[in-house]
Coordinates of C-alpha atoms in Angstrom, one line a residue:
Chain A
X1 CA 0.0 0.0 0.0
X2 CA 0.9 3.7 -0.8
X3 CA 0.9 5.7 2.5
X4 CA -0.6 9.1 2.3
X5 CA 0.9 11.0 4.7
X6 CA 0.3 14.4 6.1
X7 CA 3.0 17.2 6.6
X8 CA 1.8 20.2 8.6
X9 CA 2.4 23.3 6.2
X10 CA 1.6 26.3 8.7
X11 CA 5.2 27.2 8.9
X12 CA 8.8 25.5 8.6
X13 CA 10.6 23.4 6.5
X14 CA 7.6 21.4 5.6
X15 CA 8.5 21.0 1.8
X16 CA 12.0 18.9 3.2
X17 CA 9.7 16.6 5.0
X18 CA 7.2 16.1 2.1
X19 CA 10.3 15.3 0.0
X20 CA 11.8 12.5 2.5
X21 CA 8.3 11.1 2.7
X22 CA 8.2 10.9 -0.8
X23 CA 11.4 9.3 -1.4
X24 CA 10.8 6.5 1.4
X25 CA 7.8 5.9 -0.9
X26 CA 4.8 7.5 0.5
X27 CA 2.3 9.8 -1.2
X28 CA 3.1 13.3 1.0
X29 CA 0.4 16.2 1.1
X30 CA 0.6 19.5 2.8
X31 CA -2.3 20.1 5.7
X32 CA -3.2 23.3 6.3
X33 CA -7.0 23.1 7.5
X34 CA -9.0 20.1 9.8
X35 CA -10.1 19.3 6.9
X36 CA -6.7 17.8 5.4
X37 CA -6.3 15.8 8.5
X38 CA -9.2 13.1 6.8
X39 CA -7.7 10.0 4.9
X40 CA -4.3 10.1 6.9
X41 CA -2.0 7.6 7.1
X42 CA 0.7 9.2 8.9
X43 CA 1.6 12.8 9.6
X44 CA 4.8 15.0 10.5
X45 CA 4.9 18.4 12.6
X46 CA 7.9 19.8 10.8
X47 CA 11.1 22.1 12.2
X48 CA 10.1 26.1 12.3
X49 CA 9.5 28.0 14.9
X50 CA 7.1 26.0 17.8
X51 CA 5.6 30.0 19.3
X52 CA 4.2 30.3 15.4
X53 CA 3.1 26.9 14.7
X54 CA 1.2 27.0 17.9
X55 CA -0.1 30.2 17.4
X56 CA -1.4 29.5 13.8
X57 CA -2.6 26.3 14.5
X58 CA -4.7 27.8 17.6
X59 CA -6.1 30.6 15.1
X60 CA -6.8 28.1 12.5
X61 CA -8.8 25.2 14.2
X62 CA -6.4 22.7 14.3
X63 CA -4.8 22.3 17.7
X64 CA -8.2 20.0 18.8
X65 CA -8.6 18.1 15.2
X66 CA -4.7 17.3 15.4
X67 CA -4.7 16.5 19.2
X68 CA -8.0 14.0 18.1
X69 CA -6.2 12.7 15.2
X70 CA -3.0 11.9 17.2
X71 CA -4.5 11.1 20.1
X72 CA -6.7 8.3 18.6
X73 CA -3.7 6.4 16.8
X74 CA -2.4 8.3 13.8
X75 CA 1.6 7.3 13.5
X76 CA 3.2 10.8 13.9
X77 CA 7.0 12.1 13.8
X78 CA 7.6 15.6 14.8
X79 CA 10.7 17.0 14.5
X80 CA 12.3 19.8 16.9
X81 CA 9.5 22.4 16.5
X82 CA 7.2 19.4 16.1
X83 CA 8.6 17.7 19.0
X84 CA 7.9 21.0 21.3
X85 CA 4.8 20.9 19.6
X86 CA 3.8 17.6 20.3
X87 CA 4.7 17.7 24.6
X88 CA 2.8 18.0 27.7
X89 CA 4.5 21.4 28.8
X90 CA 7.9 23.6 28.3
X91 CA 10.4 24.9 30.8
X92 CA 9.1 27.8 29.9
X93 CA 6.4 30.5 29.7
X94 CA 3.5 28.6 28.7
X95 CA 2.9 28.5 24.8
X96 CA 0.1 26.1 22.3
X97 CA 1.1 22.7 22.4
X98 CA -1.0 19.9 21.6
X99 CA 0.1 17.8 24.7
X100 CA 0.0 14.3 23.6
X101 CA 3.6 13.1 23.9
X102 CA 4.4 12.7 27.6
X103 CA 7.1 15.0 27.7
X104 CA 8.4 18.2 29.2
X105 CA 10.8 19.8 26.6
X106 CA 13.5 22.6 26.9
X107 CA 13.2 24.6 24.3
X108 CA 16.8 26.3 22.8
X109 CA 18.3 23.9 24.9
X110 CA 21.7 23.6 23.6
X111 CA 22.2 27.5 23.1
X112 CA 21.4 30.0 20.5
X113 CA 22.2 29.8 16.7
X114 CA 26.1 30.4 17.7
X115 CA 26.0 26.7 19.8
X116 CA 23.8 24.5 16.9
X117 CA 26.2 21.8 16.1
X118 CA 26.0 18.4 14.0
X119 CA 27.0 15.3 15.3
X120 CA 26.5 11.7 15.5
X121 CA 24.0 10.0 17.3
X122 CA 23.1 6.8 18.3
X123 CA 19.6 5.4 18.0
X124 CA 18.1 2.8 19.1
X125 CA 16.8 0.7 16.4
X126 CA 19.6 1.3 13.9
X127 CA 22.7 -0.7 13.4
X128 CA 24.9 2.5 12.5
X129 CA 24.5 6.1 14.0
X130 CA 22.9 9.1 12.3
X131 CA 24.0 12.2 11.6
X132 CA 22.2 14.6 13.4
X133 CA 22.0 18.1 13.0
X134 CA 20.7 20.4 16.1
X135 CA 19.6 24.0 15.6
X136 CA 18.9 26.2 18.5
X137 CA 17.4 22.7 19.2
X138 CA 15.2 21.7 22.5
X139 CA 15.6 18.7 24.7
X140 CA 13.7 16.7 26.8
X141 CA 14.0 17.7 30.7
X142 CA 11.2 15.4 31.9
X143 CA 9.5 12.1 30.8
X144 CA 6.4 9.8 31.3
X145 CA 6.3 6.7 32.2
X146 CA 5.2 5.7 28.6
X147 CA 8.3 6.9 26.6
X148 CA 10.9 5.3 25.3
X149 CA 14.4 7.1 25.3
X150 CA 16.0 6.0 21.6
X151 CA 18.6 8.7 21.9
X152 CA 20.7 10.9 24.0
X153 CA 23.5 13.6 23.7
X154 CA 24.8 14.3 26.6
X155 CA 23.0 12.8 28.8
X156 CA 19.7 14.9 27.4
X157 CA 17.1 12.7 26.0
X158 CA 17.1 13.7 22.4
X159 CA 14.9 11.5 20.3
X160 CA 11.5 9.6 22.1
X161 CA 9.3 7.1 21.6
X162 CA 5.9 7.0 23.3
X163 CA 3.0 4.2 21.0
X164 CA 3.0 5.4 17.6
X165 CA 4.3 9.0 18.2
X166 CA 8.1 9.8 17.1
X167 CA 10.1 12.7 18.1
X168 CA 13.1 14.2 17.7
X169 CA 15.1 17.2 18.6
X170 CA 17.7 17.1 15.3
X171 CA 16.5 17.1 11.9
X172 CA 16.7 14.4 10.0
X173 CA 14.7 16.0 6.8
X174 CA 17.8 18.0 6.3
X175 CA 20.7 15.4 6.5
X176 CA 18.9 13.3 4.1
X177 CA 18.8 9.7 6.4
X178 CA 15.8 7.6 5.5
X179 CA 15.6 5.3 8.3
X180 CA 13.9 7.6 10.5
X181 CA 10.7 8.6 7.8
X182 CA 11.3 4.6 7.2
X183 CA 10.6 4.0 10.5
X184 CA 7.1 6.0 10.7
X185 CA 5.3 4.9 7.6
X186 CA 6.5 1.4 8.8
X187 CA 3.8 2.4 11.9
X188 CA 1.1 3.6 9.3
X189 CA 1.7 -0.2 7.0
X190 CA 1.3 -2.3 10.7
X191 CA -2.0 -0.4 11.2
Chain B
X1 CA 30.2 18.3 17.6
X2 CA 30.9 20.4 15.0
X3 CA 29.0 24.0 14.9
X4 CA 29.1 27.1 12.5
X5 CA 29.3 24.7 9.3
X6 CA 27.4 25.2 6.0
X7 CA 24.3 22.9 7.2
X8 CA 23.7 24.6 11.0
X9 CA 24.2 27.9 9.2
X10 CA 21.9 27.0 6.7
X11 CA 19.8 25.3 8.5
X12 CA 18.6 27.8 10.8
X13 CA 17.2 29.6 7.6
X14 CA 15.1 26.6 6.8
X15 CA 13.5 26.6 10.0
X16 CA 12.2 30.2 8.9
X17 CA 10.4 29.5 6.1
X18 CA 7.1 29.8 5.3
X19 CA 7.3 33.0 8.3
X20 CA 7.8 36.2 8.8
X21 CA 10.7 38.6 9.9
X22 CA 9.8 41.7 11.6
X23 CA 12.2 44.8 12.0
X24 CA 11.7 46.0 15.7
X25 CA 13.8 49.0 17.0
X26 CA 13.1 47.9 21.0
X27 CA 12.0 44.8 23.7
X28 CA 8.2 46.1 23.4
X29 CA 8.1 46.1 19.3
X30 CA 9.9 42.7 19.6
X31 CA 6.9 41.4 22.1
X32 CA 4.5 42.5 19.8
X33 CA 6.3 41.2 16.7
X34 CA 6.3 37.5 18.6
X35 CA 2.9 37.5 19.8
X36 CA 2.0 38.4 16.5
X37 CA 3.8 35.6 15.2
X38 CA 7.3 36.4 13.6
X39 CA 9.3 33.4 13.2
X40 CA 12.3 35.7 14.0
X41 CA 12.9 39.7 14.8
X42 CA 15.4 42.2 13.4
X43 CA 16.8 44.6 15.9
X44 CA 17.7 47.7 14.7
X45 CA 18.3 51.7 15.8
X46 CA 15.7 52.8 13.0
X47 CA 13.1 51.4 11.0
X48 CA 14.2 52.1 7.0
X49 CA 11.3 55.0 6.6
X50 CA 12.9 56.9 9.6
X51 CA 16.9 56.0 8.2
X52 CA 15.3 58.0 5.2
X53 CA 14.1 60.4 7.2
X54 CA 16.6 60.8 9.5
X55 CA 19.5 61.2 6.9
X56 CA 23.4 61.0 8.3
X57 CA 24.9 57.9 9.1
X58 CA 22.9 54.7 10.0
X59 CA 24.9 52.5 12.0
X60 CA 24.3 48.8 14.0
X61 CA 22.1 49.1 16.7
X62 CA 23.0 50.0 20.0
X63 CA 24.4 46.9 22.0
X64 CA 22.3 47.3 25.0
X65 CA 18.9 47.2 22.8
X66 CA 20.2 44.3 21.1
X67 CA 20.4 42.6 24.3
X68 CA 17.4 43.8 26.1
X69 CA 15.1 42.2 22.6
X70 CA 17.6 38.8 23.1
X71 CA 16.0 38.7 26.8
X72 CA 12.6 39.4 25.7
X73 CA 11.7 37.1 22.9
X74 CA 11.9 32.8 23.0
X75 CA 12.3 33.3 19.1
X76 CA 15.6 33.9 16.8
X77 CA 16.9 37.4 16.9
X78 CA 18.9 38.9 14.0
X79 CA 20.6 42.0 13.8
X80 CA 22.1 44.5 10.8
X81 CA 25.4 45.2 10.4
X82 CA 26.9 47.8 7.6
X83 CA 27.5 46.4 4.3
X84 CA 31.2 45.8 5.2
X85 CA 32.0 46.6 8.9
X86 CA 33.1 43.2 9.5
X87 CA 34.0 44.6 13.4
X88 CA 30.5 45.2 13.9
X89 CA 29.3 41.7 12.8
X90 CA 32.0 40.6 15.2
X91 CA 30.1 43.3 18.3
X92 CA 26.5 41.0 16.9
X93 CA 28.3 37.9 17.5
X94 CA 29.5 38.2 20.6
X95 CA 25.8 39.5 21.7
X96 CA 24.9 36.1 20.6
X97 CA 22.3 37.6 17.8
X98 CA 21.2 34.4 15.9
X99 CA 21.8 35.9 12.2
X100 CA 23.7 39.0 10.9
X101 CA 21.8 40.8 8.2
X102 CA 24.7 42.3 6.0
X103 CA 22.6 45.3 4.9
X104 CA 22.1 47.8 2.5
X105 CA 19.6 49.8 4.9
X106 CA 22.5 51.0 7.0
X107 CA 25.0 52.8 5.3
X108 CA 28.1 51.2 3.9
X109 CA 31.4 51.0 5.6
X110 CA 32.9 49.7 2.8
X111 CA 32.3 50.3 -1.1
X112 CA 34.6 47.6 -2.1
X113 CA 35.0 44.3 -0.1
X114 CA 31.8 42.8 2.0
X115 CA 32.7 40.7 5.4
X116 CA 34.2 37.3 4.8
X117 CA 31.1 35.6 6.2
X118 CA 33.2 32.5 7.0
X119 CA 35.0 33.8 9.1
X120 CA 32.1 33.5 11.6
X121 CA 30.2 31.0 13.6
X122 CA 27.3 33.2 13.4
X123 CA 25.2 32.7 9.9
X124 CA 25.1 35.4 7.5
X125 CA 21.8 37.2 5.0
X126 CA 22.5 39.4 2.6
X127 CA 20.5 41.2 -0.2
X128 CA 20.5 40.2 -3.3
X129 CA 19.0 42.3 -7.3
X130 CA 20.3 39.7 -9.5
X131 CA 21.2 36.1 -9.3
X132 CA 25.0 37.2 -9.9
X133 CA 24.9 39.2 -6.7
X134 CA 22.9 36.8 -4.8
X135 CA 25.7 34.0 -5.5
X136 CA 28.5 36.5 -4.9
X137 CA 27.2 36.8 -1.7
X138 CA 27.0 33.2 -1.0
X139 CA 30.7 33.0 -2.4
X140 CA 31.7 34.7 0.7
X141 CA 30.0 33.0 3.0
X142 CA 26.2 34.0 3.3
X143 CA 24.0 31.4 4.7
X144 CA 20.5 33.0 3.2
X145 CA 19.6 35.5 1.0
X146 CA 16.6 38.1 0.7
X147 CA 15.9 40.8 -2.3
X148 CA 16.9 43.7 -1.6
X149 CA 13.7 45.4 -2.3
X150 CA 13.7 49.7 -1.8
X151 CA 13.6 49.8 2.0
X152 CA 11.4 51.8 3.8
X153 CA 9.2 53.1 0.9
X154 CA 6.2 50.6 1.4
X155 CA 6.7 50.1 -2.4
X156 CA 6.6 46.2 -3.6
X157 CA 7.6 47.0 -6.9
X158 CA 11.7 46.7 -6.8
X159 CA 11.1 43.0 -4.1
X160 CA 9.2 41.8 -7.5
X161 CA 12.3 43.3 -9.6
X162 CA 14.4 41.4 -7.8
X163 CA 12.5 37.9 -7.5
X164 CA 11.7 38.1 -10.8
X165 CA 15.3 38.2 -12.2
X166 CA 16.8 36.1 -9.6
X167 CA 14.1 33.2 -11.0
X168 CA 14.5 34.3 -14.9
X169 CA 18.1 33.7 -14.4
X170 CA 18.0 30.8 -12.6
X171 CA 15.8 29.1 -15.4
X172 CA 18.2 30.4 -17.9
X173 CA 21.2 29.1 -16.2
X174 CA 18.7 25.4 -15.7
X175 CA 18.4 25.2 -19.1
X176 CA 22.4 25.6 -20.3
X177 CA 25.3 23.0 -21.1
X178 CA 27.5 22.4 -19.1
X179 CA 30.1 24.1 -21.8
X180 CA 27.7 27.5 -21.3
X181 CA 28.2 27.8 -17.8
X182 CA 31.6 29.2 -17.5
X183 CA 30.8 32.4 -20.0
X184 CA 27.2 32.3 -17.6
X185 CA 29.6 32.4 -14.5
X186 CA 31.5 35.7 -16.3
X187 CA 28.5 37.7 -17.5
X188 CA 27.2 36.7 -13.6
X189 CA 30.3 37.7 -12.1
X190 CA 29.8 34.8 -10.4
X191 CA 31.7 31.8 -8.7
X192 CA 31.8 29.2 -11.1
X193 CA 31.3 26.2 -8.7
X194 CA 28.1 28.2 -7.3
X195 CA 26.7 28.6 -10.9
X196 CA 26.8 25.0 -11.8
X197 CA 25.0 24.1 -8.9
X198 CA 22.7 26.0 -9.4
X199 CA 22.2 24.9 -13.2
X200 CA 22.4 21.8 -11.8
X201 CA 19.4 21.6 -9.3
X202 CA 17.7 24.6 -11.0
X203 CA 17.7 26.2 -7.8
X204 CA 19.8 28.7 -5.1
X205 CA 21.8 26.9 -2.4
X206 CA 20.6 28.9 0.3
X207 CA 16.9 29.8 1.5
X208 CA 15.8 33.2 0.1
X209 CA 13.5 35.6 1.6
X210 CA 11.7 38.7 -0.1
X211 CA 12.6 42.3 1.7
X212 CA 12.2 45.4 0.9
X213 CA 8.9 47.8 0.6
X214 CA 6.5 45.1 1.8
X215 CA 3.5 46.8 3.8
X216 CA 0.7 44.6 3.6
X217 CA -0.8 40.9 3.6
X218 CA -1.3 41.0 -0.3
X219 CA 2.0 42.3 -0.6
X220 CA 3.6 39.3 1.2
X221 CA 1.6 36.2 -0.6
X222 CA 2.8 37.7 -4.3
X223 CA 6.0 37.7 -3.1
X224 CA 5.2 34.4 -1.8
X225 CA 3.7 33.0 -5.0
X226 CA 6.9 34.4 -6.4
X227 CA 8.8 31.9 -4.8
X228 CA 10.1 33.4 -2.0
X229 CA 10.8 31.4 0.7
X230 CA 9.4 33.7 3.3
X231 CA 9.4 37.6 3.9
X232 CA 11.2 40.7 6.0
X233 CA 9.1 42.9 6.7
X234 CA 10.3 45.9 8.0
X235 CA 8.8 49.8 8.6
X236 CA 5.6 48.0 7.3
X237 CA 4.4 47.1 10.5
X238 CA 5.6 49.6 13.0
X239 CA 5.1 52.5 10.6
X240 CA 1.5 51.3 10.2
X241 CA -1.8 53.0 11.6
X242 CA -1.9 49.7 14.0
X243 CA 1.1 47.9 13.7
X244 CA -0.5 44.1 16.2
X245 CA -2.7 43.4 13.7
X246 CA -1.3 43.8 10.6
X247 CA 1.3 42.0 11.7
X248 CA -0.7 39.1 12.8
X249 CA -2.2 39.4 9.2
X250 CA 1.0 39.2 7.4
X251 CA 1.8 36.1 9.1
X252 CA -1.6 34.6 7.9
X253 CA -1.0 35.9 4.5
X254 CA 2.1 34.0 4.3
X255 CA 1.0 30.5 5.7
X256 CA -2.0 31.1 3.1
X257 CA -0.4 32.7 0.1
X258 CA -2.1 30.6 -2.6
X259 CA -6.2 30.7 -0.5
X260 CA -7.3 33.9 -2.0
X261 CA -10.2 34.0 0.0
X262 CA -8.0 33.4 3.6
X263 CA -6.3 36.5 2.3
X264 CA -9.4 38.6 1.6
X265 CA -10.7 37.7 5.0
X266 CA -6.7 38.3 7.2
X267 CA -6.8 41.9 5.0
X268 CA -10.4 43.4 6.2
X269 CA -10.0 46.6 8.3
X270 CA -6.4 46.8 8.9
X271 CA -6.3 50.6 8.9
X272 CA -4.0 52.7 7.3
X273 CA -0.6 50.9 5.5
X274 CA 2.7 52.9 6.2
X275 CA 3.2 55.5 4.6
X276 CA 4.3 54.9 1.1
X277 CA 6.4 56.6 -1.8
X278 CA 7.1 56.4 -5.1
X279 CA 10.5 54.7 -6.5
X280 CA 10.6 57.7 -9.4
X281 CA 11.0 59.9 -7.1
X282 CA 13.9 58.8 -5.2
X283 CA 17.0 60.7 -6.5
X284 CA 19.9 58.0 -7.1
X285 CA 21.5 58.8 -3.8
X286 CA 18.3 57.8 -2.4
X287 CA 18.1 54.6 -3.6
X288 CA 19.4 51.5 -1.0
X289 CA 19.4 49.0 -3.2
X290 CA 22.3 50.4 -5.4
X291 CA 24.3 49.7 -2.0
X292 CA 26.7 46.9 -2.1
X293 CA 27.6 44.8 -5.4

């Protein structure tokens, strides 16, 4: 089966994520309304800035639809923005999250634009390490009981796993690795 | 861990697209600017329309109002230095702004050489008429480009100029073999590596925003359906009758660009747009774009 999945298109580098979905062989649309939640296999919450996403997404209807769609099973990857997006809280002043990965994240974690960095990380799941590339990226400061840790740097939980939501604090959209969009249409195909 | 390459720089300009950068001159504007929804702010002494006004010498802001915006706002905070004045990109820097606009706005410190962007940690944007231009500035070391617009004027007309060529060109330069390029590259005066990858992919290297005389939602979805990447937007809001929610309706306009119906609806009862001028009336001297090569 083709697997039709969802990027959200509010703001960020959606476009990179709809490519790496297409190459890993799924069928990628942009949502911008409720109504392009319908029909999804999958969906990603893209890198950008989490204070705009939020705040467009709260304006435009679709922090309850996506919290409903998530919520109720749809396999989801959301990368750093997306990951803030996606937790229970920040370390910070309070700000539109969806709050369905058990999470508290800190967001600009590793420092301002001066302190982004790449490296490699090890995940769990995959035989070699991936190249990771962190931008004024957030980490996670507190976790549920129902996450899985797949990935650290330095000692900061950087990549979670809670049922069939995936997220990450580095980018893999822009480094090009497969495994990890691999890895959430493989969700969508178990059903 | 490896930081200040070509990706991180990069990268932080692809996390801005599809947003909006707003000029804001102190902490409050920069509040507004993020509750509004800029993906980013750019602190400066002057909006363009008063560095127009104003006259003399427009320099980088004043450290301490850099600093007090850094503190105020969760969201990336750039910052102009002259066209040139690589010492005050190195002042930015150390204030831990997030990207340096190289810019035309302020007045040049330098008619001949711009900063060696590489030599920084610290990502660079710069403006950018022509694709030549645009890949010069990449040459040295610019992480992101925007059009250079005419600042402060509230006038879209040179931002389309601008996108326009930098697209013609690049679908010239697409459609070329590979035994065209180098005379491309000289008529360009452009890097030769940089011009065959962009005949290559048929597109820039870098993310590029549209700047320059943008003062209202419409304004900022043709720019968008242009193909720019995102916008700057910069005495357009704060020189507007109510700056909060025209900003809040350029950042609508620019997540909606192609729902011509979402932008009717962001653009109803705005008030008055900035106050606006014609390009034909700006003497040469007048005219920041012609900054910079």
């Amino acid at each position: 089966m083709t697997v039709r999945a969802g990027v959200l298109a509010l703001q960020g580098d959606f476009r990179e994520h709809a490519a790496a979905l297409e190459r890993a062989g799924a069928e990628a649309v942009l949502v911008r309304t409720p109504g392009g939640l319908e029909g999804l296999d999958a969906l990603v919450l893209p890198g950008g800035e989490s204070t705009t996403i939020g705040k467009l997404a709260d304006r435009f209807g679709l922090v309850g639809p996506l919290r409903d769609a998530i919520a109720g099973g749809l396999p989801t990857l959301g990368t750093c923005a997306g990951m803030i997006f996606l937790a229970r809280a920040t370390t910070g002043p309070p700000q539109v999250q969806l709050g369905v990965l058990d999470v508290v994240v800190e967001r600009n974690a590793f420092g301002r634009q001066v302190d982004s960095f790449e490296t490699d990380v090890v995940m769990e799941g995959f035989d070699d390490p991936v190249h990771a590339v962190f931008i004024r990226a957030p980490w996670i400061a507190e976790i549920g009981p129902d996450v899985e840790v797949l990935a650290e740097v330095d000692g900061h939980p950087v990549a979670v796993r809670q049922g069939r939501i995936l997220a990450t604090s580095f980018h893999p959209e822009l480094t090009g690795d497969g495994r990890i969009p691999t890895l959430l249409l493989a969700m969508a195909v178990e059903g | 861990m490896d930081k200040g390459t070509d990706l991180v720089k990069r990268g932080l300009a692809e996390m801005l697209k599809g947003g909006v950068i707003m000029d804001v001159i102190d902490a409050e504007q920069a509040k507004v600017a993020e509750d509004a929804g800029a993906v980013a702010v750019m602190a400066l002494e002057r909006v363009p329309a008063d560095i127009r006004a104003h006259g003399g010498v427009a320099r980088m802001a004043d450290p301490r109002k850099v600093e007090e915006i850094v503190a105020t706002v969760s969201i990336p905070v750039m910052a102009k230095a002259r066209i040139g004045h690589f010492v005050e990109a190195q002042i930015l820097e150390s204030l831990g702004v997030d990207y340096i606009d190289e810019s035309e706005v302020l007045t040049p410190a330098d008619e001949e050489h711009h900063i060696d962007k590489w030599a920084f940690t610290t990502p660079f944007v710069c403006g950018a008429r022509d694709l030549g231009e645009a890949l010069r500035r990449i040459g040295e070391g610019a992480a992101m480009i925007r059009t250079k617009g005419e600042a402060g004027t509230g006038n879209v007309v040179e931002a389309v100029r601008h996108m326009r060529r930098i697209t013609g060109e690049i679908a010239r330069l697409h459609g070329l073999g590979s035994e065209q390029l180098m005379s491309a590259a000289r008529d360009l005066g452009a890097p030769y590596s940089l011009v065959r990858e962009v005949a290559e992919t048929g597109t820039l290297p870098v993310v590029n925003f549209a700047a320059g005389g943008i003062a209202t939602p419409a304004d900022a979805a043709l720019m968008m359906q242009l193909g720019c990447d995102g916008v700057f937007v910069g005495s357009g809001i704060f020189k507007s009758e109510d700056p909060a929610p025209r900003a809040k309706a350029i950042v609508e306009a620019v997540t909606y660009f192609e729902d011509p119906a979402m932008l009717a609806k962001v653009s109803r009862g705005l008030g008055e747009a900035m106050p606006s001028v014609e390009i034909d009336t700006l003497a040469p001297e007048e005219r920041l774009a012609r900054r910079g090569w």
